[in-house]
Short mmCIF file of C-alpha atoms in Angstrom, two decimals:
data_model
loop_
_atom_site.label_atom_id
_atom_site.label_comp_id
_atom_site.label_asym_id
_atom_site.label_seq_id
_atom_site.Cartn_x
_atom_site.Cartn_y
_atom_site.Cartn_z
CA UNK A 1 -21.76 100.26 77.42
CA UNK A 2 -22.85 99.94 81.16
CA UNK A 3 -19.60 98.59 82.79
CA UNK A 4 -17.38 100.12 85.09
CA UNK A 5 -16.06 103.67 84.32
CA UNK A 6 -12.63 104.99 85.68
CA UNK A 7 -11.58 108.57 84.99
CA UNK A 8 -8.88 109.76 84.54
CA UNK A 9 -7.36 106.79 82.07
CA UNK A 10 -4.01 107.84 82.81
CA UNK A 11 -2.72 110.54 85.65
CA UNK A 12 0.75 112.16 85.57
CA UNK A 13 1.67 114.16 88.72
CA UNK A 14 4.80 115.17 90.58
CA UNK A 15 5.62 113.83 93.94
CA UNK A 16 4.14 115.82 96.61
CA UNK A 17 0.94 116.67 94.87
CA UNK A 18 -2.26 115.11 95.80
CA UNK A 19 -4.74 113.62 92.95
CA UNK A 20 -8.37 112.03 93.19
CA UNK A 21 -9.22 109.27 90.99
CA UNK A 22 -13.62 108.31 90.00
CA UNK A 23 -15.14 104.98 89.40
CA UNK A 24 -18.64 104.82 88.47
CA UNK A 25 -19.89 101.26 88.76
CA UNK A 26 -22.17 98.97 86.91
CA UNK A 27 -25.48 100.52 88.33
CA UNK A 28 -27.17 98.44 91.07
CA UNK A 29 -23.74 96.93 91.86
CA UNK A 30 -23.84 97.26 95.65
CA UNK A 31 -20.43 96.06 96.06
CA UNK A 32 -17.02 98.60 94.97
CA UNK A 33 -13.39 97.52 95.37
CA UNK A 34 -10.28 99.20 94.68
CA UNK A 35 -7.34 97.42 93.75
CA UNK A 36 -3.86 99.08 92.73
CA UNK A 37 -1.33 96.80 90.44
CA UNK A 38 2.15 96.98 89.69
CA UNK A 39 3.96 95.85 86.67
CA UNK A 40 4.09 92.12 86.43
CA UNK A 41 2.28 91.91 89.78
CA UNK A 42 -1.32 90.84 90.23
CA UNK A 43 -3.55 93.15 90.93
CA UNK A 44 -3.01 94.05 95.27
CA UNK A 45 -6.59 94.79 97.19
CA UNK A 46 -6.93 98.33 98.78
CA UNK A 47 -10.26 98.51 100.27
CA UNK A 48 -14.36 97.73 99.63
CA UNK A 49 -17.66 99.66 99.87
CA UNK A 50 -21.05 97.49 100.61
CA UNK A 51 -23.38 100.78 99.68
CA UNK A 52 -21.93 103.69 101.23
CA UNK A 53 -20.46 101.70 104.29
CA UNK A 54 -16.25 101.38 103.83
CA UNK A 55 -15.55 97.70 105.50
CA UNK A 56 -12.10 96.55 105.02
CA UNK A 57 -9.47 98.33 103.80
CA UNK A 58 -5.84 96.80 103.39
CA UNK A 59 -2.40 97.77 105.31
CA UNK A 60 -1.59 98.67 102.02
CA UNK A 61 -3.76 101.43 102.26
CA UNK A 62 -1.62 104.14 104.22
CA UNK A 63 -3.11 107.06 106.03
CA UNK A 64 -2.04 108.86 102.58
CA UNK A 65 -5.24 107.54 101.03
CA UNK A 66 -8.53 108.33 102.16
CA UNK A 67 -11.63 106.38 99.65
CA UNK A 68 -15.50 107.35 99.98
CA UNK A 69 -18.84 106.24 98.46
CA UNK A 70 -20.87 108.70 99.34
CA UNK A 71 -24.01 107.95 97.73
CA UNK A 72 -23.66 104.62 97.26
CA UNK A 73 -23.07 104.69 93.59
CA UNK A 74 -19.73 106.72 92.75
CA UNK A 75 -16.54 106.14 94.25
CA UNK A 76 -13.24 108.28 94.76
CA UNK A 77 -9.29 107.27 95.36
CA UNK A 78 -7.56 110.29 96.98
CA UNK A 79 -4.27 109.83 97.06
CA UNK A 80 -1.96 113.01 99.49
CA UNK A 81 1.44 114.06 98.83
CA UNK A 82 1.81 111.30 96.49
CA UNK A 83 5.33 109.19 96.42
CA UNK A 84 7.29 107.84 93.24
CA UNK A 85 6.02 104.27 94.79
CA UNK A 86 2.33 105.54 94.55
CA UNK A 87 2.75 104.93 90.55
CA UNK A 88 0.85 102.18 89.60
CA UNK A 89 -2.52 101.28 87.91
CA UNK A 90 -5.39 101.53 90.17
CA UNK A 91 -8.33 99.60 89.50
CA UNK A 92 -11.95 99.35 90.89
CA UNK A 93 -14.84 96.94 90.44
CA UNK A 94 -18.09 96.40 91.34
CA UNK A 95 -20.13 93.78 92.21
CA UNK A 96 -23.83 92.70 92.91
CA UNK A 97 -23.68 91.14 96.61
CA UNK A 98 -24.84 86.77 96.44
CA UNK A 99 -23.65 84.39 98.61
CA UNK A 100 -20.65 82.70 97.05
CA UNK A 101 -21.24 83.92 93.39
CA UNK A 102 -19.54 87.36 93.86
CA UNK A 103 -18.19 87.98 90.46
CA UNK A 104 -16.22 91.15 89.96
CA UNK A 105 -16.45 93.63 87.48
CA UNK A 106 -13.35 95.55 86.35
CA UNK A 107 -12.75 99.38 84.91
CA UNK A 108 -9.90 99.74 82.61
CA UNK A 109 -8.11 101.50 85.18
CA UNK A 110 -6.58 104.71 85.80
CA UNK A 111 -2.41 104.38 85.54
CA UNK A 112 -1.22 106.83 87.43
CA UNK A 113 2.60 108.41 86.79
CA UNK A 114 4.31 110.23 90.06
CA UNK A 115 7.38 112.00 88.92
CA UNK B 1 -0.98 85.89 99.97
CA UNK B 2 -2.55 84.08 97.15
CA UNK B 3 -3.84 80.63 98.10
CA UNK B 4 -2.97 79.35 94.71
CA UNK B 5 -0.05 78.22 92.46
CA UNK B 6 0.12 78.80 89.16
CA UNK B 7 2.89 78.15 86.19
CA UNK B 8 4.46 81.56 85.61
CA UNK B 9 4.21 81.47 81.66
CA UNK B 10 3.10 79.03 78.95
CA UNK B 11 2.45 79.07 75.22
CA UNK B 12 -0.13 77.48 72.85
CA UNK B 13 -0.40 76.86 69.25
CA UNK B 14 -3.58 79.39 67.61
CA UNK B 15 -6.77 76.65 67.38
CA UNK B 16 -5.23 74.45 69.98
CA UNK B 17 -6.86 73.64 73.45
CA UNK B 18 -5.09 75.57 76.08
CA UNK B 19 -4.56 73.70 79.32
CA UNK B 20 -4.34 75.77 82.40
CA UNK B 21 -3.36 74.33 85.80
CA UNK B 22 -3.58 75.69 89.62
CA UNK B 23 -2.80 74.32 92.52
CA UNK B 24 -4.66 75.35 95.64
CA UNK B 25 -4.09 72.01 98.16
CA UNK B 26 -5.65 74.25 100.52
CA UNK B 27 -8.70 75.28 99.55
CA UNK B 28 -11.77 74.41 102.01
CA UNK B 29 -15.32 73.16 101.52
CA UNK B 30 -17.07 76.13 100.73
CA UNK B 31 -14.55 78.05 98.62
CA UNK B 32 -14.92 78.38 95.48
CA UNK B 33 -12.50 78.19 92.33
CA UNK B 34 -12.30 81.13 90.01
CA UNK B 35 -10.63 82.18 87.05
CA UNK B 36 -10.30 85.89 85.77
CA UNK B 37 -7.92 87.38 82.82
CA UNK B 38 -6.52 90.27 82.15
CA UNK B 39 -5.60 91.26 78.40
CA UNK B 40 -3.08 93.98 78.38
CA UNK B 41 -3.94 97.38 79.68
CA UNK B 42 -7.31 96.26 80.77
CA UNK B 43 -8.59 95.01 84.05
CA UNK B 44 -9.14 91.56 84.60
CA UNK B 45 -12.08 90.42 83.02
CA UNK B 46 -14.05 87.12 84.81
CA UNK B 47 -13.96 83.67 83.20
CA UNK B 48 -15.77 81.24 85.04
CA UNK B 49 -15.86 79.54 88.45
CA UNK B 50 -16.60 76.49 90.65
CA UNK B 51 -17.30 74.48 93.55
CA UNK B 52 -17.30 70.96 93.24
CA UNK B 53 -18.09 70.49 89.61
CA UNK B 54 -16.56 71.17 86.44
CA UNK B 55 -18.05 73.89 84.60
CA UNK B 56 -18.37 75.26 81.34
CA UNK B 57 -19.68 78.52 79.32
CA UNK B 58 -19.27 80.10 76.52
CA UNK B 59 -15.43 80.98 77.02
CA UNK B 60 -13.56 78.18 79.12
CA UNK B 61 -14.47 75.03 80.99
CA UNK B 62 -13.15 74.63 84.50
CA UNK B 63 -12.25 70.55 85.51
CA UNK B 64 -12.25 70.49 89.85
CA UNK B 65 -10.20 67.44 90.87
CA UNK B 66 -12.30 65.16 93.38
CA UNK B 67 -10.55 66.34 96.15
CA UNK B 68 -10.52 69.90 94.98
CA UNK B 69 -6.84 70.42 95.46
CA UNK B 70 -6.33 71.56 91.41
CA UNK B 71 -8.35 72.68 88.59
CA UNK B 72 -7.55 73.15 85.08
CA UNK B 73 -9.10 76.01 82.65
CA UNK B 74 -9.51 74.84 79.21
CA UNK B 75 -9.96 77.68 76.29
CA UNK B 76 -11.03 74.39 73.68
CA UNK B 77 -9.44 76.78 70.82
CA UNK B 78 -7.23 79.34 71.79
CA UNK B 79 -7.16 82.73 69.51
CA UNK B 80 -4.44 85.42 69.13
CA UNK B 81 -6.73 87.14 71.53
CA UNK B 82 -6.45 85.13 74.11
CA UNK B 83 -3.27 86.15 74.74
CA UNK B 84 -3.29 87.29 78.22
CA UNK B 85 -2.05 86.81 81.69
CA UNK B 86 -4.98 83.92 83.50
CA UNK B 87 -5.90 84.39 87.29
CA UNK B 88 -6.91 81.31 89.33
CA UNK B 89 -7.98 82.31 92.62
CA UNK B 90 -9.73 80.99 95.61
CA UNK B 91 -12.31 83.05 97.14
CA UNK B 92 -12.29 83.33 101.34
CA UNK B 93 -14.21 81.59 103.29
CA UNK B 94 -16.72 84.62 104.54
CA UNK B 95 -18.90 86.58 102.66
CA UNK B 96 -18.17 89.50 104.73
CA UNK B 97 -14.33 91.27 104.48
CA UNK B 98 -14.43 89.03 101.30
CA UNK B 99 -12.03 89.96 99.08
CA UNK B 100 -10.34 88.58 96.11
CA UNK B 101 -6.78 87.66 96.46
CA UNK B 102 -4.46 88.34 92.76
CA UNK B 103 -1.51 86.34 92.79
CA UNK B 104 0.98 86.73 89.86
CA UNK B 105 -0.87 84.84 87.44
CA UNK B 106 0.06 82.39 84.44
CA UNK B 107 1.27 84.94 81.16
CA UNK B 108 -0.40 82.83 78.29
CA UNK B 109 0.74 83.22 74.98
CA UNK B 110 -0.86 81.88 71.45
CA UNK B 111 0.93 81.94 68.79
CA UNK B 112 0.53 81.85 65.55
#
């Protein structure tokens, strides 16, 4: 299977401690988003990479989080001195770049705990 | 915020046509319709998506009104496993800072 890999499927931390999340995208996908989703919430937009270049990211994204592409390929989430509201799933997707036929591929996510 | 409306919940007899609606009175020339799902504990997976036209592939068809305003996402015969929660969501006008707006979604349920 070639789709989107997250890792770690599932992250339990305490608060305070800081915790990196990877997404390896479809290959050749130029485009990588991260989205984080809350129970019975649609999935909330955090940020995008076209290639290596970072070129939006949300005001839900708080200095707390810092996301890099540094290859173009990979991806990480750090999140710092995580909070209990930091818990959520947090999901990334790539996608090949075409004027107004951007489709997005999803990982399963990584659900992360913060105790 | 999501540019679209969406029924909260529905349900739908197994090997019936499920009817999807959303509302997006909005929407402007060059945006285009699209529909993702998301099973549970997955991430959305994409469905389909239009323009102008209705559409149709080899999971869902997607009806556009003539003035664009709604669209409807028919699954002609619904499984068990398309129990899911349906997106419908309008992409931005600009290619660039594009991204994909989630709003809460339409929890479908087939039942047996």
């Amino acid at each position: 299977d070639t789709g989107v890999s997250q890792d770690p499927r599932h992250k339990i931390t305490k608060r305070g401690q800081n915790v990196t999340f990877r997404c390896d995208p479809i290959s050749e996908h130029n485009r990588l988003y991260w989205y984080r989703q809350t129970l019975g919430q649609g999935p909330e937009f955090l940020t995008y990479f076209q290639n290596e270049a970072q070129l939006e990211k949300s005001r839900l994204l708080s200095d707390r989080f810092s996301a890099e592409r540094p290859k173009g390929s990979f991806s990480t989430l750090e999140i710092q001195r995580t909070e209990q509201g930091d818990s959520a799933m947090y999901l990334c997707a790539s996608s090949p770049w075409g004027l107004g036929n951007e489709k997005l591929f999803f990982g399963s996510g990584t659900q992360l705990s913060v105790l | 915020d999501a540019k679209t409306t969406q029924p909260p919940s529905m349900d739908c007899a197994e090997g019936r046509a499920a009817n999807l609606p959303c509302n997006h009175s909005t929407i402007s020339g060059n945006e285009y319709v699209y529909w993702y799902r998301q099973i549970h504990s997955q991430g959305p997976q994409y469905i389909i998506h239009g323009l102008k036209n209705n559409e149709t592939n080899e999971m869902a068809s997607l009806i556009i009104t003539e003035d664009r305003k709604s669209s409807t996402l028919i699954l002609p015969h619904a499984t068990l496993r398309d129990t899911a929660v349906y997106y419908c969501i309008v992409r931005l006008r600009d290619n660039y800072g594009q991204n994909f707006v989630f709003g809460p979604g339409t929890r479908l349920s087939v039942l047996p």
